[in-house]
Amino acid sequence: MLIRNNCSKLAKRLRKKISEVCVNPDLERLIALQNLDSKINQSKTKLTVIPAERKQIETRFEEFSATYNKARTSLEHAQAQHRKLSRELEEVQTHHEKYKKDLMKVRNDKEYTVCLREIDSTKKAASLLETQILQLMEEIEKLDKEVAQYSPEVENRRRIADKELAECDEEMEVLQKEIDVHVAERQKILVSVPRPLLSRYERIMQRSGSGLAEAKANTCTACRMKIRPQVMSDIRLGEAIIECESCSRILYYIAPTESNAASAE
């Protein structure tokens, strides 16, 4: 906010100083137009960077939480498998008890043999399932501790990431509002600039990145080429639209302030 205020004050001083020297109102409008174009481009550049910043924030969180997510997924899988095996064990034990009861009701040796075989089979199946369930319980206990260890820090990192993402969204909103304001101001200026001059400015802008350049110390501050004394004198007067003979930018002059003049002496 402090930087923005300082920039605003500087722009006001610049406009005031230009208005004191610059006689040609079209040149004043072009300077204001370039100032707005510069602000719009700066805001748009910042806007294009924000999506990448958002992605970096999410990537950092995902990388940190990868171990936690893996442990949690494994825990959920182990718990589901434990429930499945527990149901199977219950069914096998039910069958086992049934065959034990049926053994007391057999009428011949064949039925007796079948019952014994089923009793033995269900007993072995139950034993295997119990072993698998015990192994799963040990794995669940281990994974549960691992998840509990990572969970608080993951939640903290998620809060930090969400805050950073919200700040990105807020910055995008502020930048977009600034762009909208500058575009509206630009439109107001455009209607006052003669079409040929505007086309000239936009053509130079597209080619060189800026349509105007300050003439200072007999030099174009954009391309650093020297300006002939007579041309520099005409630029100081500010009555005509004058282009740099080297880069073709439209030149303008800002008289030095008293403090700058004193320091130069």
Coordinates of C-alpha atoms in Angstrom, one line a residue:
M1 CA 0.0 0.0 0.0
L2 CA 2.9 2.4 0.8
I3 CA 4.6 1.6 -2.5
R4 CA 1.3 2.2 -4.3
N5 CA 0.8 5.6 -2.6
N6 CA 4.4 6.6 -3.4
C7 CA 3.9 5.6 -7.0
S8 CA 0.6 7.6 -7.1
K9 CA 2.3 10.7 -5.7
L10 CA 5.2 10.3 -8.1
A11 CA 2.7 10.1 -11.0
K12 CA 0.9 13.2 -9.8
R13 CA 4.2 15.1 -9.6
L14 CA 5.1 13.9 -13.0
R15 CA 1.8 15.0 -14.5
K16 CA 2.1 18.4 -12.8
K17 CA 5.6 18.9 -14.1
I18 CA 4.7 17.8 -17.6
S19 CA 1.7 20.1 -17.6
E20 CA 4.0 23.0 -16.7
V21 CA 6.2 22.4 -19.7
C22 CA 4.2 20.5 -22.2
V23 CA 2.1 22.9 -24.4
N24 CA 0.7 20.2 -26.7
P25 CA -2.4 18.6 -25.1
D26 CA -2.2 15.6 -27.4
L27 CA 1.2 14.9 -26.1
E28 CA 0.0 15.1 -22.5
R29 CA -2.8 12.6 -23.3
L30 CA -0.3 10.2 -24.9
I31 CA 1.9 10.4 -21.8
A32 CA -1.1 9.6 -19.6
L33 CA -2.1 6.8 -22.0
Q34 CA 1.4 5.2 -21.9
N35 CA 1.3 5.5 -18.1
L36 CA -2.0 3.6 -18.0
D37 CA -0.8 1.0 -20.6
S38 CA 2.3 0.4 -18.4
K39 CA 0.1 -0.2 -15.3
I40 CA -2.3 -2.4 -17.2
N41 CA 0.6 -4.5 -18.6
Q42 CA 2.2 -4.8 -15.2
S43 CA -1.0 -6.0 -13.6
K44 CA -1.6 -8.5 -16.5
T45 CA 1.9 -9.8 -16.1
K46 CA 1.3 -10.4 -12.4
L47 CA -2.1 -12.1 -13.2
T48 CA -0.4 -14.6 -15.5
V49 CA 2.0 -15.6 -12.8
I50 CA -0.6 -16.4 -10.1
P51 CA -1.9 -19.7 -11.6
A52 CA 1.6 -21.1 -11.5
E53 CA 2.0 -19.9 -7.9
R54 CA -1.3 -21.7 -7.0
K55 CA 0.0 -24.9 -8.6
Q56 CA 3.2 -24.6 -6.7
I57 CA 1.3 -24.3 -3.4
E58 CA -0.8 -27.4 -4.2
T59 CA 2.2 -29.4 -5.4
R60 CA 4.1 -28.6 -2.1
F61 CA 1.2 -29.8 -0.1
E62 CA 0.7 -32.9 -2.2
E63 CA 4.4 -33.8 -1.9
F64 CA 4.3 -33.4 1.9
S65 CA 1.1 -35.3 2.3
A66 CA 2.0 -38.2 0.0
T67 CA 3.3 -40.4 2.8
Y68 CA 0.2 -39.6 4.9
N69 CA -2.1 -40.4 2.0
K70 CA -0.4 -43.6 1.3
A71 CA -0.6 -44.7 4.9
R72 CA -4.2 -43.7 5.2
T73 CA -5.1 -45.6 2.0
S74 CA -3.3 -48.6 3.2
L75 CA -5.1 -48.4 6.6
E76 CA -8.5 -48.1 4.9
H77 CA -7.7 -51.1 2.7
A78 CA -6.5 -53.2 5.7
Q79 CA -9.6 -52.3 7.7
A80 CA -11.9 -53.3 4.8
Q81 CA -10.0 -56.6 4.4
H82 CA -10.3 -57.2 8.1
R83 CA -14.0 -56.8 8.0
K84 CA -14.2 -59.1 5.0
L85 CA -12.1 -61.8 6.6
S86 CA -14.1 -61.5 9.9
R87 CA -17.3 -62.1 8.0
E88 CA -15.8 -65.1 6.3
L89 CA -14.5 -66.5 9.7
E90 CA -17.9 -66.1 11.2
E91 CA -19.5 -68.1 8.3
V92 CA -16.8 -70.8 8.5
Q93 CA -17.3 -71.1 12.3
T94 CA -21.0 -71.4 11.8
H95 CA -20.5 -74.2 9.3
H96 CA -18.0 -75.9 11.6
E97 CA -20.5 -75.9 14.5
K98 CA -23.2 -77.2 12.1
Y99 CA -21.1 -80.2 11.0
K100 CA -20.2 -81.0 14.6
K101 CA -23.9 -81.2 15.4
D102 CA -24.6 -83.2 12.2
L103 CA -21.9 -85.7 13.3
M104 CA -24.2 -86.7 16.2
K105 CA -27.0 -87.4 13.7
V106 CA -25.2 -89.6 11.1
R107 CA -26.8 -92.9 10.1
N108 CA -24.0 -94.6 8.3
D109 CA -20.2 -94.6 7.8
K110 CA -20.4 -92.5 4.7
E111 CA -22.2 -89.6 6.4
Y112 CA -19.8 -90.0 9.3
T113 CA -16.8 -89.7 7.0
V114 CA -18.2 -86.7 5.2
C115 CA -18.9 -84.9 8.5
L116 CA -15.4 -85.5 9.8
R117 CA -13.9 -84.2 6.5
E118 CA -16.0 -81.0 6.6
I119 CA -15.3 -80.5 10.3
D120 CA -11.5 -80.8 9.6
S121 CA -11.8 -78.6 6.5
T122 CA -13.7 -75.8 8.3
K123 CA -11.3 -76.0 11.3
K124 CA -8.3 -75.5 9.0
A125 CA -10.1 -72.7 7.1
A126 CA -11.0 -71.0 10.4
S127 CA -7.4 -71.3 11.6
L128 CA -6.0 -69.8 8.4
L129 CA -8.5 -66.9 8.6
E130 CA -7.7 -66.3 12.3
T131 CA -4.0 -66.1 11.3
Q132 CA -4.7 -63.6 8.5
I133 CA -6.9 -61.5 10.8
L134 CA -4.2 -61.3 13.4
Q135 CA -1.7 -60.2 10.8
L136 CA -4.1 -57.6 9.6
M137 CA -4.7 -56.4 13.1
E138 CA -0.9 -55.9 13.6
E139 CA -0.7 -54.0 10.3
I140 CA -3.8 -51.9 11.2
E141 CA -2.2 -50.9 14.5
K142 CA 1.0 -49.9 12.8
L143 CA -0.7 -47.9 10.1
D144 CA -3.1 -46.3 12.6
K145 CA -0.1 -45.0 14.6
E146 CA 1.5 -43.7 11.3
V147 CA -1.6 -41.9 10.3
A148 CA -2.0 -40.4 13.7
Q149 CA 1.6 -39.2 13.6
Y150 CA 1.2 -37.4 10.3
S151 CA -2.4 -36.2 10.7
P152 CA -1.9 -33.0 12.8
E153 CA 1.0 -31.7 10.6
V154 CA -1.0 -32.5 7.4
E155 CA -4.0 -30.6 8.7
N156 CA -1.7 -27.6 9.6
R157 CA -0.1 -27.7 6.2
R158 CA -3.5 -27.8 4.6
R159 CA -4.6 -24.7 6.5
I160 CA -1.4 -22.9 5.4
A161 CA -1.9 -23.9 1.8
D162 CA -5.6 -22.8 1.9
K163 CA -4.5 -19.4 3.3
E164 CA -1.9 -19.0 0.6
L165 CA -4.5 -20.0 -2.1
A166 CA -7.0 -17.5 -0.7
E167 CA -4.3 -14.8 -0.8
C168 CA -3.7 -15.6 -4.5
D169 CA -7.4 -15.4 -5.2
E170 CA -7.6 -12.0 -3.4
E171 CA -4.6 -10.7 -5.3
M172 CA -6.2 -11.8 -8.6
E173 CA -9.3 -10.0 -7.7
V174 CA -7.4 -6.8 -6.7
L175 CA -5.3 -6.9 -9.9
Q176 CA -8.4 -7.4 -12.1
K177 CA -10.2 -4.5 -10.5
E178 CA -7.1 -2.3 -11.1
I179 CA -7.0 -3.4 -14.7
D180 CA -10.7 -2.6 -15.1
V181 CA -10.2 0.9 -13.6
H182 CA -7.2 1.6 -15.8
V183 CA -9.0 0.4 -18.9
A184 CA -11.9 2.7 -18.1
E185 CA -9.5 5.6 -17.7
R186 CA -7.8 4.7 -20.9
Q187 CA -11.1 4.7 -22.8
K188 CA -11.8 8.2 -21.6
I189 CA -8.4 9.4 -22.9
L190 CA -8.7 7.6 -26.3
V191 CA -11.7 9.6 -27.4
S192 CA -9.6 12.8 -27.0
V193 CA -6.6 11.6 -29.0
P194 CA -6.7 12.1 -32.8
R195 CA -7.0 8.8 -34.6
P196 CA -3.9 9.2 -36.7
L197 CA -1.8 10.1 -33.7
L198 CA -3.3 7.1 -31.7
S199 CA -2.5 4.7 -34.6
R200 CA 1.0 6.1 -34.6
Y201 CA 1.4 5.6 -30.9
E202 CA 0.0 2.0 -31.0
R203 CA 2.2 1.1 -34.0
I204 CA 5.4 2.2 -32.1
M205 CA 4.1 0.5 -28.9
Q206 CA 3.7 -2.8 -30.7
R207 CA 7.1 -2.6 -32.3
S208 CA 9.1 -1.2 -29.4
G209 CA 7.2 -2.0 -26.3
S210 CA 6.7 1.7 -25.5
G211 CA 5.3 4.5 -27.7
L212 CA 7.0 7.4 -25.9
A213 CA 10.4 8.1 -24.3
E214 CA 11.7 10.9 -22.2
A215 CA 14.3 13.2 -23.7
K216 CA 16.9 13.9 -21.1
A217 CA 20.4 15.4 -21.3
N218 CA 20.1 15.6 -25.1
T219 CA 19.5 11.8 -25.2
C220 CA 16.6 9.5 -25.9
T221 CA 16.2 7.5 -22.6
A222 CA 14.8 4.5 -24.5
C223 CA 17.5 3.9 -27.2
R224 CA 20.3 6.1 -25.7
M225 CA 20.9 7.9 -29.0
K226 CA 21.9 11.5 -28.9
I227 CA 19.4 14.2 -29.9
R228 CA 20.4 17.2 -32.0
P229 CA 20.4 20.5 -30.1
Q230 CA 17.8 22.1 -32.3
V231 CA 15.5 19.1 -32.0
M232 CA 16.0 19.0 -28.2
S233 CA 15.1 22.7 -28.1
D234 CA 11.8 21.9 -29.9
I235 CA 11.1 19.0 -27.6
R236 CA 11.5 21.3 -24.6
L237 CA 8.9 23.7 -26.0
G238 CA 6.5 20.8 -26.2
E239 CA 4.5 22.4 -29.1
A240 CA 4.9 19.6 -31.6
I241 CA 4.9 15.8 -31.7
I242 CA 8.5 14.8 -32.3
E243 CA 9.9 11.3 -32.8
C244 CA 13.3 10.0 -32.0
E245 CA 15.3 9.8 -35.2
S246 CA 16.7 6.4 -34.1
C247 CA 13.9 4.4 -32.4
S248 CA 10.9 6.5 -33.7
R249 CA 9.4 6.8 -30.2
I250 CA 7.6 10.1 -29.5
L251 CA 9.8 12.2 -27.3
Y252 CA 8.7 14.4 -24.4
Y253 CA 10.7 16.6 -21.9
I254 CA 10.3 16.9 -18.1
A255 CA 12.0 19.9 -16.6
P256 CA 14.3 19.1 -13.6
T257 CA 12.9 19.8 -10.2
E258 CA 14.6 22.4 -8.0
S259 CA 16.1 19.7 -5.8
N260 CA 17.5 17.8 -8.8
A261 CA 18.9 21.1 -10.2
A262 CA 20.6 21.9 -6.9
S263 CA 22.1 18.5 -6.6
A264 CA 23.4 18.7 -10.2
E265 CA 25.2 21.9 -9.3

